[in-house]
Amino acid sequence: MNSKRICSIVIACAALAAFGAAAQSQQGGAGQGIKQDAKAVGHGVADGARDVGHATKHVAKKIGHGAKDAGVGIGHGAKKAGIAIGHGAREGWDATRHAAKEVFGKND
């Protein structure tokens, strides 16, 4: 069961409890206690939802930071590979140019 489904079940239960408490509070003197109980249930649901939200935020931050670190590592690796390829290409070009000059008799 995912957190979205759990949250919707908890909210539905709280709404049902609050509605039942409100309906009963209109009938007599016991209504005040029921109102307070419904209020306490509402606070409990809100506290639970806040805790779920904080946990979700914490997990999302961990995932985001991990993805960032992986991206930085990949980016730095690609940069190093690009630099190495560039240096290799430059050295290859210099060697080819030097060989061509030697072959055609144009010394450096």
Short mmCIF file of N, CA and C in Angstrom, two decimals:
data_model
loop_
_atom_site.label_atom_id
_atom_site.label_comp_id
_atom_site.label_asym_id
_atom_site.label_seq_id
_atom_site.Cartn_x
_atom_site.Cartn_y
_atom_site.Cartn_z
N MET A 1 0.84 -1.16 0.00
CA MET A 1 0.00 0.00 0.00
C MET A 1 0.90 1.24 0.00
N ASN A 2 0.69 2.11 -0.92
CA ASN A 2 1.53 3.30 -0.99
C ASN A 2 1.02 4.40 -0.08
N SER A 3 1.83 5.43 0.11
CA SER A 3 1.50 6.50 1.06
C SER A 3 0.27 7.28 0.61
N LYS A 4 0.04 7.40 -0.68
CA LYS A 4 -1.12 8.13 -1.18
C LYS A 4 -2.40 7.43 -0.76
N ARG A 5 -2.43 6.12 -0.88
CA ARG A 5 -3.61 5.34 -0.50
C ARG A 5 -3.81 5.41 1.02
N ILE A 6 -2.73 5.30 1.78
CA ILE A 6 -2.83 5.36 3.24
C ILE A 6 -3.36 6.72 3.66
N CYS A 7 -2.83 7.78 3.06
CA CYS A 7 -3.29 9.14 3.38
C CYS A 7 -4.77 9.31 3.10
N SER A 8 -5.23 8.81 1.97
CA SER A 8 -6.65 8.96 1.63
C SER A 8 -7.53 8.17 2.59
N ILE A 9 -7.08 7.00 3.04
CA ILE A 9 -7.84 6.22 4.02
C ILE A 9 -7.91 6.95 5.35
N VAL A 10 -6.79 7.50 5.80
CA VAL A 10 -6.75 8.22 7.07
C VAL A 10 -7.65 9.45 7.01
N ILE A 11 -7.61 10.17 5.92
CA ILE A 11 -8.44 11.37 5.77
C ILE A 11 -9.92 10.99 5.73
N ALA A 12 -10.25 9.90 5.04
CA ALA A 12 -11.64 9.46 4.98
C ALA A 12 -12.14 9.06 6.37
N CYS A 13 -11.31 8.36 7.14
CA CYS A 13 -11.70 7.97 8.50
C CYS A 13 -11.89 9.20 9.38
N ALA A 14 -11.02 10.18 9.25
CA ALA A 14 -11.13 11.39 10.05
C ALA A 14 -12.40 12.16 9.68
N ALA A 15 -12.69 12.23 8.39
CA ALA A 15 -13.90 12.93 7.96
C ALA A 15 -15.14 12.22 8.47
N LEU A 16 -15.15 10.90 8.41
CA LEU A 16 -16.28 10.12 8.91
C LEU A 16 -16.45 10.34 10.41
N ALA A 17 -15.35 10.31 11.15
CA ALA A 17 -15.43 10.53 12.60
C ALA A 17 -15.91 11.94 12.92
N ALA A 18 -15.43 12.91 12.19
CA ALA A 18 -15.84 14.29 12.43
C ALA A 18 -17.32 14.49 12.08
N PHE A 19 -17.77 13.88 11.00
CA PHE A 19 -19.17 14.00 10.61
C PHE A 19 -20.07 13.34 11.63
N GLY A 20 -19.69 12.15 12.09
CA GLY A 20 -20.47 11.45 13.11
C GLY A 20 -20.51 12.22 14.41
N ALA A 21 -19.40 12.80 14.78
CA ALA A 21 -19.34 13.59 16.01
C ALA A 21 -20.20 14.84 15.89
N ALA A 22 -20.17 15.48 14.75
CA ALA A 22 -20.98 16.67 14.56
C ALA A 22 -22.46 16.34 14.58
N ALA A 23 -22.83 15.21 14.00
CA ALA A 23 -24.24 14.80 13.99
C ALA A 23 -24.72 14.48 15.40
N GLN A 24 -23.90 13.86 16.20
CA GLN A 24 -24.30 13.49 17.55
C GLN A 24 -24.26 14.69 18.50
N SER A 25 -23.42 15.65 18.24
CA SER A 25 -23.29 16.78 19.14
C SER A 25 -24.53 17.65 19.15
N GLN A 26 -25.34 17.57 18.15
CA GLN A 26 -26.55 18.37 18.08
C GLN A 26 -27.67 17.75 18.92
N GLN A 27 -27.53 16.51 19.36
CA GLN A 27 -28.62 15.83 20.03
C GLN A 27 -28.65 16.04 21.54
N GLY A 28 -27.52 16.29 22.19
CA GLY A 28 -27.62 16.40 23.64
C GLY A 28 -26.35 16.87 24.28
N GLY A 29 -26.26 16.65 25.63
CA GLY A 29 -25.15 17.13 26.43
C GLY A 29 -23.87 16.37 26.19
N ALA A 30 -23.92 15.17 25.70
CA ALA A 30 -22.71 14.39 25.44
C ALA A 30 -21.98 14.90 24.21
N GLY A 31 -22.59 15.82 23.52
CA GLY A 31 -22.03 16.33 22.28
C GLY A 31 -20.70 17.04 22.45
N GLN A 32 -20.50 17.72 23.58
CA GLN A 32 -19.25 18.46 23.78
C GLN A 32 -18.06 17.51 23.85
N GLY A 33 -18.21 16.39 24.54
CA GLY A 33 -17.14 15.40 24.63
C GLY A 33 -16.83 14.80 23.28
N ILE A 34 -17.88 14.57 22.50
CA ILE A 34 -17.69 14.00 21.17
C ILE A 34 -16.97 15.00 20.27
N LYS A 35 -17.34 16.28 20.41
CA LYS A 35 -16.66 17.31 19.62
C LYS A 35 -15.17 17.34 19.94
N GLN A 36 -14.85 17.25 21.22
CA GLN A 36 -13.45 17.27 21.62
C GLN A 36 -12.71 16.03 21.11
N ASP A 37 -13.41 14.88 21.15
CA ASP A 37 -12.79 13.66 20.62
C ASP A 37 -12.54 13.78 19.12
N ALA A 38 -13.51 14.34 18.40
CA ALA A 38 -13.34 14.52 16.96
C ALA A 38 -12.19 15.49 16.67
N LYS A 39 -12.08 16.53 17.50
CA LYS A 39 -10.99 17.49 17.33
C LYS A 39 -9.65 16.81 17.58
N ALA A 40 -9.59 15.97 18.60
CA ALA A 40 -8.35 15.25 18.89
C ALA A 40 -7.99 14.31 17.75
N VAL A 41 -8.99 13.65 17.18
CA VAL A 41 -8.74 12.77 16.03
C VAL A 41 -8.22 13.58 14.85
N GLY A 42 -8.81 14.73 14.63
CA GLY A 42 -8.35 15.61 13.54
C GLY A 42 -6.91 16.03 13.72
N HIS A 43 -6.55 16.38 14.96
CA HIS A 43 -5.15 16.75 15.23
C HIS A 43 -4.22 15.57 15.01
N GLY A 44 -4.66 14.38 15.42
CA GLY A 44 -3.84 13.19 15.22
C GLY A 44 -3.62 12.90 13.74
N VAL A 45 -4.67 13.06 12.95
CA VAL A 45 -4.55 12.85 11.50
C VAL A 45 -3.61 13.88 10.90
N ALA A 46 -3.74 15.13 11.34
CA ALA A 46 -2.87 16.18 10.81
C ALA A 46 -1.41 15.93 11.18
N ASP A 47 -1.18 15.50 12.42
CA ASP A 47 0.19 15.19 12.84
C ASP A 47 0.77 14.03 12.02
N GLY A 48 -0.06 13.01 11.80
CA GLY A 48 0.39 11.86 11.00
C GLY A 48 0.69 12.26 9.57
N ALA A 49 -0.17 13.10 8.99
CA ALA A 49 0.05 13.56 7.61
C ALA A 49 1.32 14.38 7.53
N ARG A 50 1.57 15.22 8.55
CA ARG A 50 2.79 16.02 8.57
C ARG A 50 4.01 15.11 8.65
N ASP A 51 3.95 14.07 9.47
CA ASP A 51 5.07 13.15 9.58
C ASP A 51 5.32 12.42 8.26
N VAL A 52 4.24 12.02 7.58
CA VAL A 52 4.39 11.37 6.27
C VAL A 52 5.02 12.34 5.28
N GLY A 53 4.59 13.60 5.33
CA GLY A 53 5.16 14.61 4.43
C GLY A 53 6.64 14.83 4.69
N HIS A 54 7.01 14.89 5.96
CA HIS A 54 8.43 15.07 6.29
C HIS A 54 9.26 13.88 5.83
N ALA A 55 8.72 12.67 6.04
CA ALA A 55 9.45 11.48 5.60
C ALA A 55 9.60 11.45 4.08
N THR A 56 8.53 11.84 3.38
CA THR A 56 8.59 11.88 1.92
C THR A 56 9.62 12.89 1.45
N LYS A 57 9.64 14.06 2.12
CA LYS A 57 10.63 15.09 1.76
C LYS A 57 12.05 14.58 1.98
N HIS A 58 12.25 13.89 3.10
CA HIS A 58 13.59 13.37 3.41
C HIS A 58 14.05 12.37 2.35
N VAL A 59 13.16 11.45 1.97
CA VAL A 59 13.50 10.46 0.95
C VAL A 59 13.75 11.13 -0.39
N ALA A 60 12.92 12.11 -0.74
CA ALA A 60 13.11 12.80 -2.02
C ALA A 60 14.44 13.54 -2.06
N LYS A 61 14.84 14.13 -0.93
CA LYS A 61 16.14 14.81 -0.89
C LYS A 61 17.27 13.82 -1.09
N LYS A 62 17.18 12.66 -0.41
CA LYS A 62 18.23 11.65 -0.56
C LYS A 62 18.34 11.19 -2.00
N ILE A 63 17.20 10.95 -2.64
CA ILE A 63 17.22 10.51 -4.04
C ILE A 63 17.77 11.62 -4.93
N GLY A 64 17.33 12.84 -4.70
CA GLY A 64 17.80 13.96 -5.51
C GLY A 64 19.29 14.19 -5.37
N HIS A 65 19.79 14.14 -4.14
CA HIS A 65 21.22 14.34 -3.95
C HIS A 65 22.03 13.19 -4.56
N GLY A 66 21.52 11.97 -4.46
CA GLY A 66 22.21 10.84 -5.09
C GLY A 66 22.27 10.99 -6.60
N ALA A 67 21.16 11.44 -7.18
CA ALA A 67 21.13 11.65 -8.64
C ALA A 67 22.08 12.77 -9.04
N LYS A 68 22.13 13.82 -8.21
CA LYS A 68 23.03 14.93 -8.50
C LYS A 68 24.48 14.46 -8.46
N ASP A 69 24.83 13.71 -7.41
CA ASP A 69 26.20 13.23 -7.29
C ASP A 69 26.57 12.31 -8.45
N ALA A 70 25.62 11.46 -8.84
CA ALA A 70 25.89 10.58 -9.98
C ALA A 70 26.08 11.38 -11.26
N GLY A 71 25.24 12.40 -11.45
CA GLY A 71 25.37 13.24 -12.64
C GLY A 71 26.68 13.99 -12.68
N VAL A 72 27.10 14.50 -11.52
CA VAL A 72 28.37 15.22 -11.46
C VAL A 72 29.52 14.27 -11.79
N GLY A 73 29.46 13.06 -11.23
CA GLY A 73 30.51 12.07 -11.51
C GLY A 73 30.57 11.72 -12.99
N ILE A 74 29.40 11.54 -13.60
CA ILE A 74 29.36 11.23 -15.03
C ILE A 74 29.87 12.42 -15.84
N GLY A 75 29.44 13.61 -15.44
CA GLY A 75 29.88 14.81 -16.17
C GLY A 75 31.38 15.01 -16.10
N HIS A 76 31.95 14.81 -14.91
CA HIS A 76 33.40 14.96 -14.78
C HIS A 76 34.14 13.88 -15.57
N GLY A 77 33.60 12.66 -15.56
CA GLY A 77 34.23 11.59 -16.35
C GLY A 77 34.18 11.90 -17.84
N ALA A 78 33.05 12.42 -18.29
CA ALA A 78 32.93 12.78 -19.71
C ALA A 78 33.89 13.91 -20.06
N LYS A 79 34.02 14.86 -19.14
CA LYS A 79 34.95 15.98 -19.39
C LYS A 79 36.37 15.45 -19.52
N LYS A 80 36.77 14.57 -18.60
CA LYS A 80 38.13 14.02 -18.65
C LYS A 80 38.34 13.22 -19.93
N ALA A 81 37.32 12.45 -20.32
CA ALA A 81 37.43 11.67 -21.55
C ALA A 81 37.55 12.59 -22.77
N GLY A 82 36.76 13.66 -22.79
CA GLY A 82 36.83 14.61 -23.89
C GLY A 82 38.18 15.28 -23.99
N ILE A 83 38.75 15.65 -22.84
CA ILE A 83 40.07 16.27 -22.83
C ILE A 83 41.12 15.28 -23.34
N ALA A 84 41.03 14.03 -22.88
CA ALA A 84 41.99 13.01 -23.32
C ALA A 84 41.88 12.77 -24.82
N ILE A 85 40.65 12.72 -25.33
CA ILE A 85 40.46 12.53 -26.77
C ILE A 85 41.04 13.72 -27.54
N GLY A 86 40.79 14.91 -27.02
CA GLY A 86 41.34 16.11 -27.67
C GLY A 86 42.85 16.10 -27.71
N HIS A 87 43.47 15.74 -26.58
CA HIS A 87 44.94 15.67 -26.55
C HIS A 87 45.46 14.60 -27.50
N GLY A 88 44.77 13.46 -27.50
CA GLY A 88 45.19 12.38 -28.42
C GLY A 88 45.06 12.79 -29.87
N ALA A 89 43.98 13.48 -30.19
CA ALA A 89 43.79 13.94 -31.57
C ALA A 89 44.86 14.96 -31.95
N ARG A 90 45.19 15.84 -31.01
CA ARG A 90 46.22 16.84 -31.29
C ARG A 90 47.58 16.18 -31.52
N GLU A 91 47.89 15.20 -30.65
CA GLU A 91 49.17 14.49 -30.82
C GLU A 91 49.20 13.72 -32.13
N GLY A 92 48.07 13.12 -32.51
CA GLY A 92 47.98 12.42 -33.79
C GLY A 92 48.17 13.36 -34.97
N TRP A 93 47.56 14.53 -34.89
CA TRP A 93 47.71 15.53 -35.95
C TRP A 93 49.15 15.99 -36.05
N ASP A 94 49.78 16.25 -34.91
CA ASP A 94 51.18 16.69 -34.93
C ASP A 94 52.08 15.61 -35.54
N ALA A 95 51.83 14.35 -35.18
CA ALA A 95 52.64 13.26 -35.73
C ALA A 95 52.41 13.13 -37.23
N THR A 96 51.19 13.27 -37.68
CA THR A 96 50.89 13.17 -39.11
C THR A 96 51.54 14.33 -39.88
N ARG A 97 51.44 15.51 -39.33
CA ARG A 97 52.04 16.68 -39.98
C ARG A 97 53.56 16.53 -40.06
N HIS A 98 54.17 16.08 -38.97
CA HIS A 98 55.63 15.88 -38.96
C HIS A 98 56.05 14.83 -40.00
N ALA A 99 55.29 13.72 -40.07
CA ALA A 99 55.60 12.66 -41.02
C ALA A 99 55.45 13.15 -42.46
N ALA A 100 54.41 13.95 -42.70
CA ALA A 100 54.19 14.46 -44.06
C ALA A 100 55.34 15.40 -44.46
N LYS A 101 55.80 16.21 -43.52
CA LYS A 101 56.92 17.10 -43.82
C LYS A 101 58.18 16.32 -44.10
N GLU A 102 58.39 15.24 -43.36
CA GLU A 102 59.57 14.39 -43.57
C GLU A 102 59.50 13.73 -44.95
N VAL A 103 58.31 13.26 -45.31
CA VAL A 103 58.16 12.56 -46.58
C VAL A 103 58.38 13.52 -47.74
N PHE A 104 57.85 14.71 -47.65
CA PHE A 104 57.95 15.65 -48.76
C PHE A 104 59.15 16.58 -48.64
N GLY A 105 60.00 16.34 -47.67
CA GLY A 105 61.25 17.06 -47.58
C GLY A 105 61.16 18.46 -47.01
N LYS A 106 60.11 18.77 -46.32
CA LYS A 106 59.98 20.08 -45.69
C LYS A 106 60.18 19.90 -44.20
N ASN A 107 61.39 20.06 -43.75
CA ASN A 107 61.69 19.85 -42.33
C ASN A 107 61.13 21.00 -41.50
N ASP A 108 60.92 20.68 -40.23
CA ASP A 108 60.37 21.70 -39.31
C ASP A 108 61.32 22.81 -39.28
#
